Amino acid sequence: MLEDRHAVYDYQTIEKHWQAKWEADGLYRAPDDDPRPKYYVLEMLPYPSGDLHVGHAKNYTLGDVLTRMMRMRGFNVMHPMGWDAFGLPAENAAIQRNIPPETWTRSNIANMRRQIRLMGAGYDWSREFATCDATYYKWNQWFFLRMYESNLAYKREAPVNWCPVDMTVLANEQVEDGRCWRCHSVVERRNLSQWFFKITDYADRLLAGIEKLDGWPDRIRSMQRNWIGRSEGTTFAFAVDEVDATLEVYTTRVDTVYGVTFIALAAEHPAVAKILAAHPKERVTIDEFAAGLRSKSELERTSLMEKTGVFTGAYAINPLSRERIPIWVTNYVLADYGTGAVMGVPGHDERDFDFAKKHGLPIAQVIAEHKAPPDAPLEAAFTADGYLIASAHFDGMTSARAREADTEKLAAGGLGRKTVNFRFRDWLISRQRYWGTPIPIIYCPTDGEVAVPDDQLPVILPPNVPITGQGSPLARDEAFLNVTCPKCGGPAKRESDTMDTFVDSSWYYVRYLDSQNAAAPFARDKADAWLPVDQYIGGAEHAVLHLLYARFFYMFMVDRGWVDGRKGDEPFARLFNQGLLLRNGEKMSKSRGNVVGIDETVETYGVDAMRLFLLKAAPPEDSLEWTDEGIVGRVRFVSRVWRACEPLTSAAAHVGYTSLPEIRGDAQRDLVRAVHVALQSGTFETESRRLHYNATTARLDELINALTASLRDPAMANDPAVLYAVHVMPIVLAPFAPHLAEELWSRLGHTTSVHLERWLDADPAALAVATIEFVVQVNGKVRGRITTPPGIDEESAFALAMAEANVRANIGEKPIRKRIYVPDKLLNLVV
Ligand SMILES: [Zn+2]
Ligand SMILES: [Zn+2]
């Protein structure tokens, strides 16, 4: 207790004092053996970029409030924190400032850990780790080897962004307007042999699982569904006329096959070379066209660039109509996506329609709204289903029926088959970079690809590797590369690629549960005791990749029996997406120069005021504008609570808080009700998982208004209701303003923390009100106000309304068409 502080709330001293005490007492440790039910709250693992700003604090505050609420509601709460420490920015810092990536990363972690502690957030720090710890990434390598032995990790050629000057692979974010971020030369696409995880093997399961995730925002679920992109269709082949090649295509609209008027090929399609051998005079045009595409990213080709192409001089044969179809090389079909060939149906596809118009290709209509052929040519693609026309003996069929019939016909001729397709692709995990987990593979001239044996893990990322931005740093480190083959003992070379950092974040939530384990990534009993994560909190930018990869990893763990599949195969039971914190209408970011730092905010206003502002200004899923007036308002709230409660703590210490006080009059009843309305709101937002604690903090404002009003009334001095409110105040404040609550609680004479107290359930007797007033409207206009006991039903409310002369006068002889009743508030009669 800090005795000498009375009138002014000295948040700086008080907040620091309690943070040190909580830390020393291990208040937020989550014991493994505990009879209470478990609850696992997790915020997405932060990347240690350097400095936290109040936007980050918004994320952590919500998780912290939920953690405190659940603990006060009787749960053993797990709330860990760690660092997503590998990644590109550390390497860039190394190049720009000549600091080793590890030094840069560790110093950022130290600073961010200090800032998170400064926020007074209740984490179990005994579980902390950074993904760049060898004790962590060892298990990334172990997971890789388990994937490898399950045929879920494999190597193949895939295109990458390549800087021809720096001789290095560039991440997508290092390509700016098609140029290298360092030397500004034009970036090329190049094929490199790379490692993949075969996530597509889990496509059906990842898709089916989404249906069960009813604790996730619908928006995220549909983004995952679209990303996976399952479709049912037909795969079939066009033969190339006079060339020994076939072009396989996949379509969901085989009913439009009689309307194919061109074939669109990727420039990199293997048939292109064969076609050019037979049509040499097109070679220059095609080569020039292909060269122009080499520097373009996938995004540019499929979304940003105008769709264009060149004719190859060759024709394909439509397997059903036997028509000759011109073959074009286009910019929008990609070789490594689907089959690299697409049938062009301008009559029934918008993109093909534009392409055909631009290049003067025929547009044939083969689907019509009615069975009769239309008399006017199409002015735009007709993309809906309909009836087949101009399609030989399929004419008159519906699109759905024709899809079956066309597929059967193709299958009978051995030319095609029904197929299920997924839009998403295998997960490319290879990075030609330094600051990541080395991939545990060795290449031996005798044995080929050899997995590093488990007992030789971890493959340590060597320190002091020069990072110049040119080439892959590990590929030049002879000491790292040269190794003895584990199979034959001969000289061999290590893989120099490192893993995508999304591997690190795919299983970290299990490692927290057993973070010191040196023998295994985690022990099954510890994982079973805590999983799944009950509430995951983070930004919507991870809607697809991270959340999909983590679900895939978890399913793999279930399949291998490392976690209990009887609890389902989803790691995150509920997901909450935080809205952004804005300043001057824009997202806070260093480059915009609109960042509000944690240190200065805590110094100037205090942690509790900051927390209350971040909670109060908007529902947590909405974006929220930072304003100085807003936080000053919360500073005022904190000091109002202090001035009202602190002088009465000695008197209130003798008043119980677990049962309702004696109510001497309406003023007392209103005050006690305000206490319980706030308790009820906290309970509701927590139990419903709506987490709109902005509503609860608004109730806290009403409570302090009621208490302040009571204190101004001389008749209320030392009233049991007032002292009761003062005694309950720290409990109802604890999740939101934990330091203020703890200081008041201590001054009330308690020797244990308020954060170990039970949250109080709202007492219906305290919530009860003697009378309410509801409004009667006729066609939306107020025509009467009726005072009744609360909770009357619609019929009774209607009877009372009809007893009012003014209401009857406004209805007259008109029949009542509709009644809208909001209990205890409103009855609207529509006539
Ligand atoms: Zn470059
Ligand atoms: Zn060997």
JSON list of N, CA and C in Angstrom, two decimals, residues 314-370:
[
{"chain": "A", "resi": 314, "resn": "ALA", "atom": "N", "xyz": [-0.99, -22.26, -85.13]},
{"chain": "A", "resi": 314, "resn": "ALA", "atom": "CA", "xyz": [-1.47, -23.65, -85.04]},
{"chain": "A", "resi": 314, "resn": "ALA", "atom": "C", "xyz": [-2.94, -23.70, -84.61]},
{"chain": "A", "resi": 315, "resn": "TYR", "atom": "N", "xyz": [-3.55, -24.86, -84.87]},
{"chain": "A", "resi": 315, "resn": "TYR", "atom": "CA", "xyz": [-4.96, -25.06, -84.52]},
{"chain": "A", "resi": 315, "resn": "TYR", "atom": "C", "xyz": [-5.12, -26.32, -83.68]},
{"chain": "A", "resi": 316, "resn": "ALA", "atom": "N", "xyz": [-6.13, -26.28, -82.82]},
{"chain": "A", "resi": 316, "resn": "ALA", "atom": "CA", "xyz": [-6.48, -27.47, -82.05]},
{"chain": "A", "resi": 316, "resn": "ALA", "atom": "C", "xyz": [-7.80, -28.01, -82.59]},
{"chain": "A", "resi": 317, "resn": "ILE", "atom": "N", "xyz": [-8.05, -29.30, -82.32]},
{"chain": "A", "resi": 317, "resn": "ILE", "atom": "CA", "xyz": [-9.29, -29.90, -82.80]},
{"chain": "A", "resi": 317, "resn": "ILE", "atom": "C", "xyz": [-10.23, -30.08, -81.60]},
{"chain": "A", "resi": 318, "resn": "ASN", "atom": "N", "xyz": [-11.43, -29.47, -81.71]},
{"chain": "A", "resi": 318, "resn": "ASN", "atom": "CA", "xyz": [-12.42, -29.65, -80.66]},
{"chain": "A", "resi": 318, "resn": "ASN", "atom": "C", "xyz": [-12.87, -31.11, -80.65]},
{"chain": "A", "resi": 319, "resn": "PRO", "atom": "N", "xyz": [-12.69, -31.84, -79.55]},
{"chain": "A", "resi": 319, "resn": "PRO", "atom": "CA", "xyz": [-12.95, -33.29, -79.56]},
{"chain": "A", "resi": 319, "resn": "PRO", "atom": "C", "xyz": [-14.43, -33.63, -79.79]},
{"chain": "A", "resi": 320, "resn": "LEU", "atom": "N", "xyz": [-15.35, -32.71, -79.54]},
{"chain": "A", "resi": 320, "resn": "LEU", "atom": "CA", "xyz": [-16.76, -33.02, -79.77]},
{"chain": "A", "resi": 320, "resn": "LEU", "atom": "C", "xyz": [-17.26, -32.46, -81.10]},
{"chain": "A", "resi": 321, "resn": "SER", "atom": "N", "xyz": [-16.97, -31.19, -81.38]},
{"chain": "A", "resi": 321, "resn": "SER", "atom": "CA", "xyz": [-17.50, -30.62, -82.62]},
{"chain": "A", "resi": 321, "resn": "SER", "atom": "C", "xyz": [-16.57, -30.89, -83.81]},
{"chain": "A", "resi": 322, "resn": "ARG", "atom": "N", "xyz": [-15.32, -31.31, -83.57]},
{"chain": "A", "resi": 322, "resn": "ARG", "atom": "CA", "xyz": [-14.28, -31.55, -84.58]},
{"chain": "A", "resi": 322, "resn": "ARG", "atom": "C", "xyz": [-13.88, -30.26, -85.32]},
{"chain": "A", "resi": 323, "resn": "GLU", "atom": "N", "xyz": [-14.27, -29.10, -84.77]},
{"chain": "A", "resi": 323, "resn": "GLU", "atom": "CA", "xyz": [-13.86, -27.83, -85.39]},
{"chain": "A", "resi": 323, "resn": "GLU", "atom": "C", "xyz": [-12.38, -27.57, -85.17]},
{"chain": "A", "resi": 324, "resn": "ARG", "atom": "N", "xyz": [-11.78, -26.77, -86.08]},
{"chain": "A", "resi": 324, "resn": "ARG", "atom": "CA", "xyz": [-10.40, -26.32, -85.90]},
{"chain": "A", "resi": 324, "resn": "ARG", "atom": "C", "xyz": [-10.41, -25.01, -85.13]},
{"chain": "A", "resi": 325, "resn": "ILE", "atom": "N", "xyz": [-9.67, -24.95, -84.03]},
{"chain": "A", "resi": 325, "resn": "ILE", "atom": "CA", "xyz": [-9.71, -23.80, -83.12]},
{"chain": "A", "resi": 325, "resn": "ILE", "atom": "C", "xyz": [-8.31, -23.18, -83.08]},
{"chain": "A", "resi": 326, "resn": "PRO", "atom": "N", "xyz": [-8.18, -21.87, -83.32]},
{"chain": "A", "resi": 326, "resn": "PRO", "atom": "CA", "xyz": [-6.86, -21.25, -83.27]},
{"chain": "A", "resi": 326, "resn": "PRO", "atom": "C", "xyz": [-6.25, -21.27, -81.87]},
{"chain": "A", "resi": 327, "resn": "ILE", "atom": "N", "xyz": [-4.95, -21.52, -81.80]},
{"chain": "A", "resi": 327, "resn": "ILE", "atom": "CA", "xyz": [-4.25, -21.57, -80.52]},
{"chain": "A", "resi": 327, "resn": "ILE", "atom": "C", "xyz": [-3.47, -20.27, -80.33]},
{"chain": "A", "resi": 328, "resn": "TRP", "atom": "N", "xyz": [-3.73, -19.61, -79.21]},
{"chain": "A", "resi": 328, "resn": "TRP", "atom": "CA", "xyz": [-3.07, -18.34, -78.88]},
{"chain": "A", "resi": 328, "resn": "TRP", "atom": "C", "xyz": [-2.19, -18.53, -77.64]},
{"chain": "A", "resi": 329, "resn": "VAL", "atom": "N", "xyz": [-1.09, -17.77, -77.62]},
{"chain": "A", "resi": 329, "resn": "VAL", "atom": "CA", "xyz": [-0.33, -17.66, -76.37]},
{"chain": "A", "resi": 329, "resn": "VAL", "atom": "C", "xyz": [-0.80, -16.36, -75.71]},
{"chain": "A", "resi": 330, "resn": "THR", "atom": "N", "xyz": [-1.17, -16.42, -74.44]},
{"chain": "A", "resi": 330, "resn": "THR", "atom": "CA", "xyz": [-1.72, -15.23, -73.77]},
{"chain": "A", "resi": 330, "resn": "THR", "atom": "C", "xyz": [-0.93, -14.90, -72.51]},
{"chain": "A", "resi": 331, "resn": "ASN", "atom": "N", "xyz": [-1.17, -13.70, -72.02]},
{"chain": "A", "resi": 331, "resn": "ASN", "atom": "CA", "xyz": [-0.46, -13.29, -70.80]},
{"chain": "A", "resi": 331, "resn": "ASN", "atom": "C", "xyz": [-1.18, -13.74, -69.53]},
{"chain": "A", "resi": 332, "resn": "TYR", "atom": "N", "xyz": [-2.46, -14.09, -69.61]},
{"chain": "A", "resi": 332, "resn": "TYR", "atom": "CA", "xyz": [-3.22, -14.30, -68.37]},
{"chain": "A", "resi": 332, "resn": "TYR", "atom": "C", "xyz": [-3.31, -15.76, -67.96]},
{"chain": "A", "resi": 333, "resn": "VAL", "atom": "N", "xyz": [-2.86, -16.68, -68.82]},
{"chain": "A", "resi": 333, "resn": "VAL", "atom": "CA", "xyz": [-2.86, -18.10, -68.41]},
{"chain": "A", "resi": 333, "resn": "VAL", "atom": "C", "xyz": [-1.45, -18.41, -67.89]},
{"chain": "A", "resi": 334, "resn": "LEU", "atom": "N", "xyz": [-1.39, -19.03, -66.71]},
{"chain": "A", "resi": 334, "resn": "LEU", "atom": "CA", "xyz": [-0.10, -19.29, -66.06]},
{"chain": "A", "resi": 334, "resn": "LEU", "atom": "C", "xyz": [0.24, -20.77, -66.17]},
{"chain": "A", "resi": 335, "resn": "ALA", "atom": "N", "xyz": [1.53, -21.05, -66.40]},
{"chain": "A", "resi": 335, "resn": "ALA", "atom": "CA", "xyz": [1.95, -22.44, -66.62]},
{"chain": "A", "resi": 335, "resn": "ALA", "atom": "C", "xyz": [1.81, -23.30, -65.37]},
{"chain": "A", "resi": 336, "resn": "ASP", "atom": "N", "xyz": [2.09, -22.69, -64.21]},
{"chain": "A", "resi": 336, "resn": "ASP", "atom": "CA", "xyz": [2.10, -23.52, -63.00]},
{"chain": "A", "resi": 336, "resn": "ASP", "atom": "C", "xyz": [0.75, -23.51, -62.30]},
{"chain": "A", "resi": 337, "resn": "TYR", "atom": "N", "xyz": [-0.28, -23.08, -63.02]},
{"chain": "A", "resi": 337, "resn": "TYR", "atom": "CA", "xyz": [-1.60, -23.07, -62.42]},
{"chain": "A", "resi": 337, "resn": "TYR", "atom": "C", "xyz": [-2.56, -23.84, -63.32]},
{"chain": "A", "resi": 338, "resn": "GLY", "atom": "N", "xyz": [-3.21, -24.86, -62.76]},
{"chain": "A", "resi": 338, "resn": "GLY", "atom": "CA", "xyz": [-4.08, -25.70, -63.58]},
{"chain": "A", "resi": 338, "resn": "GLY", "atom": "C", "xyz": [-3.23, -26.41, -64.63]},
{"chain": "A", "resi": 339, "resn": "THR", "atom": "N", "xyz": [-3.75, -26.51, -65.85]},
{"chain": "A", "resi": 339, "resn": "THR", "atom": "CA", "xyz": [-3.03, -27.24, -66.88]},
{"chain": "A", "resi": 339, "resn": "THR", "atom": "C", "xyz": [-2.19, -26.32, -67.76]},
{"chain": "A", "resi": 340, "resn": "GLY", "atom": "N", "xyz": [-2.31, -25.02, -67.57]},
{"chain": "A", "resi": 340, "resn": "GLY", "atom": "CA", "xyz": [-1.55, -24.08, -68.41]},
{"chain": "A", "resi": 340, "resn": "GLY", "atom": "C", "xyz": [-2.23, -23.83, -69.74]},
{"chain": "A", "resi": 341, "resn": "ALA", "atom": "N", "xyz": [-3.44, -24.40, -69.92]},
{"chain": "A", "resi": 341, "resn": "ALA", "atom": "CA", "xyz": [-4.21, -24.19, -71.15]},
{"chain": "A", "resi": 341, "resn": "ALA", "atom": "C", "xyz": [-5.67, -23.99, -70.76]},
{"chain": "A", "resi": 342, "resn": "VAL", "atom": "N", "xyz": [-6.32, -23.05, -71.44]},
{"chain": "A", "resi": 342, "resn": "VAL", "atom": "CA", "xyz": [-7.71, -22.74, -71.11]},
{"chain": "A", "resi": 342, "resn": "VAL", "atom": "C", "xyz": [-8.51, -22.68, -72.40]},
{"chain": "A", "resi": 343, "resn": "MET", "atom": "N", "xyz": [-9.72, -23.27, -72.39]},
{"chain": "A", "resi": 343, "resn": "MET", "atom": "CA", "xyz": [-10.56, -23.14, -73.58]},
{"chain": "A", "resi": 343, "resn": "MET", "atom": "C", "xyz": [-11.24, -21.77, -73.55]},
{"chain": "A", "resi": 344, "resn": "GLY", "atom": "N", "xyz": [-11.22, -21.08, -74.69]},
{"chain": "A", "resi": 344, "resn": "GLY", "atom": "CA", "xyz": [-11.79, -19.74, -74.78]},
{"chain": "A", "resi": 344, "resn": "GLY", "atom": "C", "xyz": [-13.21, -19.81, -75.31]},
{"chain": "A", "resi": 345, "resn": "VAL", "atom": "N", "xyz": [-14.17, -19.37, -74.47]},
{"chain": "A", "resi": 345, "resn": "VAL", "atom": "CA", "xyz": [-15.59, -19.41, -74.84]},
{"chain": "A", "resi": 345, "resn": "VAL", "atom": "C", "xyz": [-16.15, -18.01, -74.72]},
{"chain": "A", "resi": 346, "resn": "PRO", "atom": "N", "xyz": [-15.93, -17.17, -75.72]},
{"chain": "A", "resi": 346, "resn": "PRO", "atom": "CA", "xyz": [-16.31, -15.76, -75.59]},
{"chain": "A", "resi": 346, "resn": "PRO", "atom": "C", "xyz": [-17.81, -15.55, -75.37]},
{"chain": "A", "resi": 347, "resn": "GLY", "atom": "N", "xyz": [-18.63, -16.44, -75.91]},
{"chain": "A", "resi": 347, "resn": "GLY", "atom": "CA", "xyz": [-20.07, -16.26, -75.75]},
{"chain": "A", "resi": 347, "resn": "GLY", "atom": "C", "xyz": [-20.52, -16.36, -74.30]},
{"chain": "A", "resi": 348, "resn": "HIS", "atom": "N", "xyz": [-19.70, -17.03, -73.46]},
{"chain": "A", "resi": 348, "resn": "HIS", "atom": "CA", "xyz": [-20.21, -17.35, -72.13]},
{"chain": "A", "resi": 348, "resn": "HIS", "atom": "C", "xyz": [-19.20, -17.10, -71.02]},
{"chain": "A", "resi": 349, "resn": "ASP", "atom": "N", "xyz": [-18.20, -16.30, -71.28]},
{"chain": "A", "resi": 349, "resn": "ASP", "atom": "CA", "xyz": [-17.20, -15.95, -70.27]},
{"chain": "A", "resi": 349, "resn": "ASP", "atom": "C", "xyz": [-16.77, -14.52, -70.53]},
{"chain": "A", "resi": 350, "resn": "GLU", "atom": "N", "xyz": [-16.81, -13.69, -69.50]},
{"chain": "A", "resi": 350, "resn": "GLU", "atom": "CA", "xyz": [-16.55, -12.26, -69.69]},
{"chain": "A", "resi": 350, "resn": "GLU", "atom": "C", "xyz": [-15.12, -11.98, -70.17]},
{"chain": "A", "resi": 351, "resn": "ARG", "atom": "N", "xyz": [-14.17, -12.66, -69.52]},
{"chain": "A", "resi": 351, "resn": "ARG", "atom": "CA", "xyz": [-12.77, -12.41, -69.90]},
{"chain": "A", "resi": 351, "resn": "ARG", "atom": "C", "xyz": [-12.53, -12.84, -71.36]},
{"chain": "A", "resi": 352, "resn": "ASP", "atom": "N", "xyz": [-13.09, -14.00, -71.73]},
{"chain": "A", "resi": 352, "resn": "ASP", "atom": "CA", "xyz": [-12.93, -14.49, -73.10]},
{"chain": "A", "resi": 352, "resn": "ASP", "atom": "C", "xyz": [-13.64, -13.58, -74.10]},
{"chain": "A", "resi": 353, "resn": "PHE", "atom": "N", "xyz": [-14.76, -13.01, -73.67]},
{"chain": "A", "resi": 353, "resn": "PHE", "atom": "CA", "xyz": [-15.53, -12.10, -74.54]},
{"chain": "A", "resi": 353, "resn": "PHE", "atom": "C", "xyz": [-14.66, -10.88, -74.89]},
{"chain": "A", "resi": 354, "resn": "ASP", "atom": "N", "xyz": [-14.04, -10.27, -73.84]},
{"chain": "A", "resi": 354, "resn": "ASP", "atom": "CA", "xyz": [-13.18, -9.10, -74.07]},
{"chain": "A", "resi": 354, "resn": "ASP", "atom": "C", "xyz": [-12.00, -9.46, -74.96]},
{"chain": "A", "resi": 355, "resn": "PHE", "atom": "N", "xyz": [-11.42, -10.64, -74.71]},
{"chain": "A", "resi": 355, "resn": "PHE", "atom": "CA", "xyz": [-10.26, -11.08, -75.47]},
{"chain": "A", "resi": 355, "resn": "PHE", "atom": "C", "xyz": [-10.64, -11.26, -76.95]},
{"chain": "A", "resi": 356, "resn": "ALA", "atom": "N", "xyz": [-11.80, -11.89, -77.20]},
{"chain": "A", "resi": 356, "resn": "ALA", "atom": "CA", "xyz": [-12.24, -12.14, -78.57]},
{"chain": "A", "resi": 356, "resn": "ALA", "atom": "C", "xyz": [-12.53, -10.83, -79.31]},
{"chain": "A", "resi": 357, "resn": "LYS", "atom": "N", "xyz": [-13.17, -9.89, -78.60]},
{"chain": "A", "resi": 357, "resn": "LYS", "atom": "CA", "xyz": [-13.46, -8.58, -79.20]},
{"chain": "A", "resi": 357, "resn": "LYS", "atom": "C", "xyz": [-12.16, -7.90, -79.62]},
{"chain": "A", "resi": 358, "resn": "LYS", "atom": "N", "xyz": [-11.20, -7.92, -78.71]},
{"chain": "A", "resi": 358, "resn": "LYS", "atom": "CA", "xyz": [-9.93, -7.22, -78.93]},
{"chain": "A", "resi": 358, "resn": "LYS", "atom": "C", "xyz": [-9.17, -7.82, -80.12]},
{"chain": "A", "resi": 359, "resn": "HIS", "atom": "N", "xyz": [-9.24, -9.15, -80.25]},
{"chain": "A", "resi": 359, "resn": "HIS", "atom": "CA", "xyz": [-8.43, -9.81, -81.27]},
{"chain": "A", "resi": 359, "resn": "HIS", "atom": "C", "xyz": [-9.24, -10.28, -82.48]},
{"chain": "A", "resi": 360, "resn": "GLY", "atom": "N", "xyz": [-10.51, -9.86, -82.55]},
{"chain": "A", "resi": 360, "resn": "GLY", "atom": "CA", "xyz": [-11.34, -10.19, -83.70]},
{"chain": "A", "resi": 360, "resn": "GLY", "atom": "C", "xyz": [-11.64, -11.67, -83.86]},
{"chain": "A", "resi": 361, "resn": "LEU", "atom": "N", "xyz": [-11.75, -12.36, -82.74]},
{"chain": "A", "resi": 361, "resn": "LEU", "atom": "CA", "xyz": [-12.08, -13.80, -82.79]},
{"chain": "A", "resi": 361, "resn": "LEU", "atom": "C", "xyz": [-13.60, -13.97, -82.78]},
{"chain": "A", "resi": 362, "resn": "PRO", "atom": "N", "xyz": [-14.10, -15.07, -83.39]},
{"chain": "A", "resi": 362, "resn": "PRO", "atom": "CA", "xyz": [-15.56, -15.26, -83.43]},
{"chain": "A", "resi": 362, "resn": "PRO", "atom": "C", "xyz": [-16.16, -15.47, -82.03]},
{"chain": "A", "resi": 363, "resn": "ILE", "atom": "N", "xyz": [-17.40, -15.02, -81.89]},
{"chain": "A", "resi": 363, "resn": "ILE", "atom": "CA", "xyz": [-18.13, -15.19, -80.63]},
{"chain": "A", "resi": 363, "resn": "ILE", "atom": "C", "xyz": [-19.36, -16.03, -80.94]},
{"chain": "A", "resi": 364, "resn": "ALA", "atom": "N", "xyz": [-19.41, -17.25, -80.41]},
{"chain": "A", "resi": 364, "resn": "ALA", "atom": "CA", "xyz": [-20.52, -18.15, -80.72]},
{"chain": "A", "resi": 364, "resn": "ALA", "atom": "C", "xyz": [-21.40, -18.32, -79.48]},
{"chain": "A", "resi": 365, "resn": "GLN", "atom": "N", "xyz": [-22.73, -18.23, -79.71]},
{"chain": "A", "resi": 365, "resn": "GLN", "atom": "CA", "xyz": [-23.62, -18.46, -78.58]},
{"chain": "A", "resi": 365, "resn": "GLN", "atom": "C", "xyz": [-24.11, -19.91, -78.62]},
{"chain": "A", "resi": 366, "resn": "VAL", "atom": "N", "xyz": [-23.88, -20.64, -77.54]},
{"chain": "A", "resi": 366, "resn": "VAL", "atom": "CA", "xyz": [-24.33, -22.05, -77.50]},
{"chain": "A", "resi": 366, "resn": "VAL", "atom": "C", "xyz": [-25.21, -22.32, -76.28]},
{"chain": "A", "resi": 367, "resn": "ILE", "atom": "N", "xyz": [-25.43, -21.31, -75.44]},
{"chain": "A", "resi": 367, "resn": "ILE", "atom": "CA", "xyz": [-26.37, -21.42, -74.32]},
{"chain": "A", "resi": 367, "resn": "ILE", "atom": "C", "xyz": [-27.34, -20.26, -74.46]},
{"chain": "A", "resi": 368, "resn": "ALA", "atom": "N", "xyz": [-28.64, -20.54, -74.34]},
{"chain": "A", "resi": 368, "resn": "ALA", "atom": "CA", "xyz": [-29.63, -19.48, -74.44]},
{"chain": "A", "resi": 368, "resn": "ALA", "atom": "C", "xyz": [-30.59, -19.57, -73.26]},
{"chain": "A", "resi": 369, "resn": "GLU", "atom": "N", "xyz": [-31.25, -18.45, -73.02]},
{"chain": "A", "resi": 369, "resn": "GLU", "atom": "CA", "xyz": [-32.17, -18.41, -71.89]},
{"chain": "A", "resi": 369, "resn": "GLU", "atom": "C", "xyz": [-33.39, -19.31, -72.15]},
{"chain": "A", "resi": 370, "resn": "HIS", "atom": "N", "xyz": [-33.80, -19.37, -73.40]},
{"chain": "A", "resi": 370, "resn": "HIS", "atom": "CA", "xyz": [-34.94, -20.21, -73.77]},
{"chain": "A", "resi": 370, "resn": "HIS", "atom": "C", "xyz": [-34.47, -21.23, -74.79]}
]
